[in-house]
Amino acid sequence: MFEKRVKIKKNEELGPGYFRMELDCPEIAAAGAPGQFVMVRVTEALSPLLRRPFSISDVDAGGSIALLIRVVGEGTRILSEKKAGESVDVLGPLGKGFDIGGLSGPALLVGGGIGAAPLIFLARRLAEKGVPGRVLLGGRTAADILCAPVFESLGMEAETATEDGSLGRKGLVTELLAQALTPGASAFTVFSCGPEGMLKAVAGMCRRSGAACQLSLEAAMACGMGACLGCATPRSGGGYLHVCTDGPVVSASLWPAG
Amino acid sequence: MTDPASDSPAPDLSVRVGGLLLKNPVLTASGTFGYGIEFAPFMDLSALGGIVVKGLSLTPSPGNPPPRVVETPCGMLNAIGLENVGVEAFLAEKLPKLAGVGTPVIANIYGKTVEDYSALAERLEGEPGVAALEVNISCPNVKAGGVAFGVDPSAAAQVIAKVRTRTKKPLIAKLSPNVTSIALIARAVEGAGADAVSLINTITGMAVDLATRRPVLANVTGGLSGPAIKPVGLRMVWEAARAVKIPVIGIGGIVTARDALEYLLVGAAAVQVGTANFVDPAAAFKVLTGIEGFCRENNIRAIRDFIGSLEV
């Protein structure tokens, strides 16, 4: 784990309310794994006080890490307005990432909106390992479908679904998943990140079809390193998981699906 | 190029807190530093005056349902609900990893009944790795016990008196700010045998969501912490320090060395850094460095000479 003030190399708007920030952070770029996250301080001032968690969305050989930012409140608005050359304080890499060590068979990546973020880094590592895969991306509108060409550049076929039909299939990304899971589905390992309702649906579909499934969860958290215990989420069979240290990536079997 | 300050001898930062000799007055607050072992790989814990571990109950506690935390202006609300591994798992799995940590480990204990507190104190009494007990009679986020003891002077005294009969270790009573008179509670626990008091725990608060018309926290209410509460903490530490002869440990919104020094100025014998640990894992260490620098700059040879030097 590193805590460091790092320079912003780029901060580009991907579309309304979505930004991609590149940070010069060789330590985290070298140590980070897909699914892990960083905690970013958005200001030196006392408010907003807490760091904000972001998945490591990508790394490059030049020592950069990329974050995808959706503007949802004051903290993310402040971050979105930062310019290349400014710096931010970053803590990471944190948490447990995707388990791709013993992966057999193809990967099926399922992202909802900003949930595409950790899947990009995952797609890069899978491509390096020679693991074939496809990605299914969903969102409310075309503007919520992020970085589909990046997945394609990493050798993954990308299929999209939007609720308003402005891009790809009209409907939910889980409808694409239902098609993909039909015959011989157990050969797939599903990796998913997105809104809670979508993750519950994905987990339930995988359980019924017998496909292995790993989910990247999200929760409000103060510290990101197991001290505050704020990021509890129910665990299958009772008790709680802590998203920061038990996750953010957990096996779907540990998380009660809807 | 010489820095005149660096020629002066290192200031003596040691303080005595109810039988504990601390190398410096900077501790970490319970519930904000895990069991210490979460931070040990990255920080040299031996630099600190002490660490106070997450509140322990007799049996493991899963804590409250989520959402448990929400940010507020210059602070945060939490309703963790004292999630902890329980005293037995603490002793078996956590405490051994703190052996040789080089700083006193203070166990924070929490019960639903006087008997719970008593049993916890008894269980920890033979543990040489536990330097002192901090008795939490001030958690606002659990249904029974906790703050129910901390807002009534006679109930507070009853818990402390009972724990006193079960431990020879330094006994610190952690007090709630959710009271009309902190002096009254502080005097009550002093009379019951506490060696020190620590304050403030969080201030009861609430956040609501206009869009959903629901409370943000599943527990509905929570405890407010962070820089927002520092003025309240300062006032209460000042009042408590004037009300009792035992040492007062100042807690509440300490982020920088200046914050800590303000607490020492109004009479705190030591301080605990809390919420700031979440924002910066090195916060307590930076506070310590800043206190040392302040002493050098102001020719304070011993921090003891500065403590309580407020002129009103």
Coordinates of N, CA and C in Angstrom, one line a residue, chain B residues 96-235:
Chain B
P96 N -1.7 -11.3 20.1 CA -0.4 -11.8 19.9 C 0.4 -11.1 18.7
K97 N -0.3 -10.6 17.7 CA 0.3 -9.9 16.6 C 0.8 -8.5 17.1
L98 N 0.4 -8.1 18.2 CA 0.8 -6.8 18.7 C 1.9 -6.9 19.7
A99 N 2.4 -8.1 20.0 CA 3.5 -8.3 20.9 C 4.7 -7.6 20.4
G100 N 5.4 -6.9 21.2 CA 6.6 -6.2 20.8 C 6.3 -5.0 19.9
V101 N 5.1 -4.5 20.0 CA 4.7 -3.4 19.1 C 5.4 -2.1 19.6
G102 N 5.9 -2.1 20.9 CA 6.6 -1.0 21.3 C 5.8 0.2 21.8
T103 N 4.6 0.0 22.0 CA 3.7 1.0 22.6 C 2.6 0.4 23.3
P104 N 2.1 1.1 24.4 CA 1.0 0.4 25.2 C -0.2 0.2 24.3
V105 N -0.8 -1.0 24.5 CA -2.1 -1.4 23.8 C -3.2 -1.2 24.9
I106 N -4.1 -0.4 24.6 CA -5.2 -0.1 25.5 C -6.5 -0.8 25.0
A107 N -7.1 -1.7 25.8 CA -8.3 -2.4 25.3 C -9.5 -1.6 25.7
N108 N -10.3 -1.3 24.7 CA -11.6 -0.6 24.9 C -12.6 -1.7 25.1
I109 N -13.4 -1.6 26.2 CA -14.4 -2.7 26.5 C -15.8 -2.1 26.5
Y110 N -16.8 -2.9 26.1 CA -18.1 -2.4 26.0 C -19.1 -3.6 26.4
G111 N -20.1 -3.3 27.2 CA -21.0 -4.3 27.6 C -22.5 -3.8 27.6
K112 N -23.4 -4.8 27.6 CA -24.8 -4.4 27.7 C -25.3 -4.3 29.1
T113 N -24.5 -5.0 30.0 CA -24.9 -4.9 31.4 C -23.6 -4.7 32.2
V114 N -23.8 -4.3 33.5 CA -22.6 -4.1 34.4 C -21.8 -5.4 34.5
E115 N -22.5 -6.5 34.5 CA -21.8 -7.8 34.6 C -21.0 -8.1 33.4
D116 N -21.4 -7.6 32.2 CA -20.6 -7.8 31.0 C -19.2 -7.0 31.1
Y117 N -19.4 -5.8 31.6 CA -18.1 -5.0 31.8 C -17.2 -5.7 32.8
S118 N -17.8 -6.1 33.8 CA -17.0 -6.8 34.9 C -16.3 -8.0 34.4
A119 N -17.1 -8.8 33.6 CA -16.5 -10.1 33.1 C -15.3 -9.8 32.1
L120 N -15.5 -8.7 31.3 CA -14.5 -8.3 30.3 C -13.2 -7.9 31.1
A121 N -13.4 -7.1 32.1 CA -12.2 -6.6 32.9 C -11.5 -7.8 33.5
E122 N -12.3 -8.7 34.0 CA -11.7 -9.9 34.6 C -10.9 -10.7 33.6
R123 N -11.5 -10.9 32.4 CA -10.8 -11.7 31.4 C -9.5 -11.1 30.9
L124 N -9.4 -9.8 30.9 CA -8.3 -9.1 30.4 C -7.2 -8.9 31.5
E125 N -7.6 -9.1 32.8 CA -6.7 -8.7 33.9 C -5.4 -9.4 33.8
G126 N -5.4 -10.7 33.5 CA -4.1 -11.5 33.5 C -3.3 -11.3 32.2
E127 N -3.7 -10.5 31.3 CA -3.1 -10.3 30.0 C -2.0 -9.2 30.0
P128 N -0.8 -9.6 30.1 CA 0.3 -8.6 30.2 C 0.3 -7.7 28.9
G129 N -0.2 -8.2 27.8 CA -0.2 -7.4 26.6 C -1.2 -6.2 26.6
V130 N -2.1 -6.2 27.6 CA -3.0 -5.1 27.7 C -2.6 -4.2 28.8
A131 N -2.2 -2.9 28.4 CA -1.6 -2.0 29.3 C -2.6 -1.3 30.2
A132 N -3.8 -1.1 29.6 CA -4.9 -0.4 30.4 C -6.2 -0.7 29.8
L133 N -7.3 -0.4 30.5 CA -8.6 -0.6 30.0 C -9.3 0.8 29.8
E134 N -9.9 0.9 28.6 CA -10.8 2.1 28.4 C -12.2 1.6 28.4
V135 N -13.0 2.0 29.3 CA -14.3 1.5 29.5 C -15.3 2.4 28.7
N136 N -15.9 1.8 27.7 CA -16.7 2.6 26.8 C -18.2 2.7 27.3
I137 N -18.5 3.8 28.0 CA -19.9 4.0 28.4 C -20.5 5.1 27.6
S138 N -20.2 5.1 26.3 CA -20.6 6.3 25.5 C -20.9 6.0 24.1
C139 N -21.0 4.7 23.7 CA -21.4 4.5 22.3 C -22.8 4.8 22.0
P140 N -23.1 5.7 21.1 CA -24.5 6.0 20.8 C -25.2 5.1 19.9
N141 N -24.6 4.0 19.4 CA -25.1 3.2 18.3 C -25.6 1.8 18.6
V142 N -25.6 1.5 19.9 CA -26.1 0.2 20.3 C -27.4 0.4 21.1
K143 N -28.2 -0.6 21.1 CA -29.5 -0.4 21.7 C -29.5 -0.5 23.2
A144 N -28.6 -1.4 23.7 CA -28.6 -1.5 25.2 C -27.2 -1.2 25.6
G145 N -27.0 -0.8 26.9 CA -25.7 -0.6 27.4 C -25.1 0.7 26.8
G146 N -23.8 0.7 26.7 CA -23.1 1.8 26.1 C -23.5 3.1 26.7
V147 N -24.1 3.9 25.8 CA -24.4 5.3 26.3 C -25.4 5.4 27.4
A148 N -26.2 4.3 27.5 CA -27.2 4.4 28.6 C -26.5 4.5 30.0
F149 N -25.3 4.0 30.1 CA -24.5 4.1 31.3 C -23.8 5.5 31.4
G150 N -23.6 6.0 30.2 CA -22.7 7.2 30.1 C -23.4 8.5 30.3
V151 N -24.8 8.5 30.3 CA -25.5 9.8 30.4 C -26.1 9.9 31.8
D152 N -25.9 8.9 32.7 CA -26.4 9.0 34.0 C -25.3 8.8 35.0
P153 N -25.0 9.9 35.8 CA -23.8 9.8 36.7 C -23.8 8.6 37.6
S154 N -25.0 8.2 38.1 CA -25.0 7.0 39.1 C -24.7 5.7 38.3
A155 N -25.3 5.6 37.1 CA -25.1 4.4 36.3 C -23.6 4.3 35.9
A156 N -23.1 5.5 35.5 CA -21.7 5.5 35.1 C -20.8 5.1 36.2
A157 N -21.1 5.6 37.4 CA -20.3 5.3 38.6 C -20.4 3.8 38.9
Q158 N -21.6 3.3 38.8 CA -21.8 1.8 39.1 C -20.9 0.9 38.2
V159 N -20.9 1.2 36.9 CA -20.1 0.4 36.0 C -18.6 0.5 36.3
I160 N -18.1 1.8 36.5 CA -16.7 2.0 36.8 C -16.3 1.3 38.1
A161 N -17.2 1.5 39.2 CA -16.9 0.9 40.5 C -16.7 -0.6 40.3
K162 N -17.6 -1.2 39.5 CA -17.6 -2.7 39.4 C -16.3 -3.1 38.6
V163 N -16.0 -2.4 37.6 CA -14.8 -2.8 36.8 C -13.5 -2.6 37.7
R164 N -13.6 -1.5 38.5 CA -12.5 -1.2 39.4 C -12.2 -2.4 40.4
T165 N -13.2 -3.1 40.8 CA -13.0 -4.3 41.6 C -12.4 -5.5 40.9
R166 N -12.4 -5.4 39.6 CA -11.9 -6.5 38.8 C -10.5 -6.3 38.1
T167 N -10.0 -5.1 38.2 CA -8.8 -4.8 37.5 C -7.9 -3.9 38.3
K168 N -6.6 -4.2 38.2 CA -5.5 -3.3 38.8 C -4.9 -2.5 37.7
K169 N -5.3 -2.8 36.4 CA -4.7 -2.0 35.3 C -5.3 -0.6 35.4
P170 N -4.6 0.4 34.8 CA -5.1 1.7 34.7 C -6.5 1.7 34.0
L171 N -7.4 2.4 34.6 CA -8.8 2.3 34.1 C -9.2 3.7 33.6
I172 N -9.5 3.8 32.3 CA -9.9 5.0 31.7 C -11.4 4.9 31.4
A173 N -12.2 5.9 31.8 CA -13.6 5.9 31.5 C -13.8 6.8 30.3
K174 N -14.4 6.2 29.2 CA -14.6 7.0 28.0 C -16.0 7.6 28.0
L175 N -16.1 8.9 28.0 CA -17.3 9.6 28.3 C -18.0 10.2 27.0
S176 N -19.3 10.3 27.2 CA -20.2 10.7 26.1 C -20.4 12.2 26.2
P177 N -20.4 12.9 25.0 CA -20.7 14.3 25.1 C -22.2 14.6 25.1
N178 N -23.0 13.5 25.0 CA -24.5 13.7 24.9 C -25.1 13.8 26.3
V179 N -24.5 14.8 27.1 CA -25.0 15.0 28.4 C -25.1 16.5 28.7
T180 N -25.8 16.8 29.7 CA -26.0 18.2 30.1 C -24.8 18.7 30.8
S181 N -24.2 17.9 31.7 CA -23.0 18.4 32.5 C -21.9 17.3 32.4
I182 N -20.9 17.6 31.7 CA -19.8 16.6 31.6 C -19.0 16.6 32.9
A183 N -19.0 17.7 33.6 CA -18.3 17.7 34.9 C -19.0 16.8 35.9
L184 N -20.3 16.7 35.9 CA -21.0 15.8 36.8 C -20.6 14.3 36.6
I185 N -20.6 13.9 35.3 CA -20.2 12.5 34.9 C -18.8 12.3 35.3
A186 N -17.9 13.2 34.9 CA -16.5 13.0 35.2 C -16.2 12.9 36.7
R187 N -16.9 13.7 37.5 CA -16.7 13.5 38.9 C -17.2 12.2 39.4
A188 N -18.3 11.8 38.8 CA -18.9 10.5 39.3 C -18.0 9.3 39.0
V189 N -17.3 9.3 37.8 CA -16.4 8.2 37.5 C -15.1 8.3 38.3
E190 N -14.7 9.5 38.6 CA -13.5 9.7 39.4 C -13.8 9.1 40.8
G191 N -14.9 9.5 41.3 CA -15.3 9.0 42.6 C -15.4 7.4 42.7
A192 N -15.7 6.8 41.5 CA -15.9 5.4 41.5 C -14.6 4.7 41.2
G193 N -13.5 5.4 41.1 CA -12.2 4.8 41.0 C -11.5 4.8 39.6
A194 N -12.1 5.6 38.7 CA -11.4 5.7 37.4 C -10.0 6.4 37.6
D195 N -9.0 6.0 36.8 CA -7.7 6.6 36.9 C -7.6 7.8 35.9
A196 N -8.5 7.8 34.9 CA -8.5 8.9 33.9 C -9.8 8.8 33.2
V197 N -10.1 9.9 32.5 CA -11.3 10.0 31.6 C -10.8 10.3 30.2
S198 N -11.5 9.8 29.2 CA -11.3 10.2 27.9 C -12.6 10.7 27.3
L199 N -12.5 11.8 26.5 CA -13.6 12.4 25.9 C -13.2 13.4 24.8
I200 N -14.1 13.5 23.8 CA -15.5 13.1 23.7 C -15.6 11.9 22.8
N201 N -16.6 11.0 23.1 CA -17.0 10.1 22.0 C -17.9 10.9 21.0
T202 N -18.5 10.2 20.1 CA -19.2 10.9 19.0 C -20.5 11.6 19.6
I203 N -20.9 12.6 18.9 CA -22.1 13.4 19.2 C -23.3 12.8 18.4
T204 N -24.4 12.5 19.1 CA -25.5 11.9 18.3 C -26.0 12.8 17.2
G205 N -26.1 12.2 16.0 CA -26.5 13.0 14.9 C -27.4 12.2 13.9
M206 N -27.7 12.8 12.8 CA -28.7 12.2 11.9 C -28.5 12.8 10.5
A207 N -28.7 12.0 9.5 CA -28.7 12.5 8.1 C -29.9 11.9 7.4
V208 N -30.6 12.7 6.6 CA -31.8 12.2 5.9 C -31.6 12.5 4.4
D209 N -32.3 11.7 3.6 CA -32.3 11.8 2.1 C -33.6 12.4 1.6
L210 N -33.5 13.6 1.1 CA -34.7 14.3 0.6 C -35.4 13.5 -0.5
A211 N -34.6 12.9 -1.4 CA -35.1 12.2 -2.5 C -36.0 11.0 -2.1
T212 N -35.4 10.2 -1.2 CA -36.1 9.0 -0.8 C -37.0 9.2 0.5
R213 N -36.8 10.3 1.1 CA -37.5 10.7 2.4 C -37.2 9.6 3.5
R214 N -36.0 9.1 3.4 CA -35.6 8.1 4.4 C -34.3 8.6 5.1
P215 N -34.1 8.0 6.3 CA -32.8 8.3 7.0 C -31.6 7.7 6.1
V216 N -30.5 8.3 6.1 CA -29.4 7.7 5.3 C -28.8 6.5 6.0
L217 N -28.7 6.5 7.3 CA -28.1 5.4 8.0 C -29.2 4.4 8.4
A218 N -28.9 3.1 8.2 CA -29.9 2.1 8.6 C -30.3 2.2 10.0
N219 N -29.4 2.6 10.9 CA -29.6 2.8 12.3 C -30.4 4.0 12.6
V220 N -30.8 4.8 11.6 CA -31.5 6.1 11.6 C -30.5 7.2 12.2
T221 N -30.1 7.0 13.4 CA -29.2 8.0 14.0 C -27.7 7.4 14.1
G222 N -26.8 8.3 14.2 CA -25.4 7.8 14.3 C -24.6 8.8 15.1
G223 N -23.3 8.6 15.1 CA -22.4 9.4 15.9 C -21.5 10.3 15.0
L224 N -21.6 11.6 15.3 CA -20.8 12.6 14.5 C -19.4 12.7 15.0
S225 N -18.5 12.6 14.1 CA -17.0 12.7 14.4 C -16.4 13.6 13.3
G226 N -15.1 13.9 13.6 CA -14.3 14.7 12.6 C -14.2 16.1 13.0
P227 N -13.5 16.9 12.2 CA -13.2 18.3 12.6 C -14.4 19.1 13.0
A228 N -15.6 18.7 12.5 CA -16.8 19.5 12.9 C -17.0 19.5 14.4
I229 N -16.6 18.5 15.1 CA -16.9 18.4 16.5 C -15.8 19.0 17.5
K230 N -14.7 19.5 16.9 CA -13.6 19.9 17.7 C -14.0 21.0 18.8
P231 N -14.7 22.0 18.4 CA -15.1 23.0 19.4 C -15.8 22.4 20.6
V232 N -16.7 21.5 20.3 CA -17.5 20.8 21.4 C -16.5 20.0 22.3
G233 N -15.6 19.3 21.7 CA -14.6 18.5 22.4 C -13.8 19.4 23.3
L234 N -13.3 20.5 22.7 CA -12.4 21.4 23.5 C -13.1 21.9 24.7
R235 N -14.4 22.3 24.5 CA -15.1 22.9 25.6 C -15.3 21.8 26.7

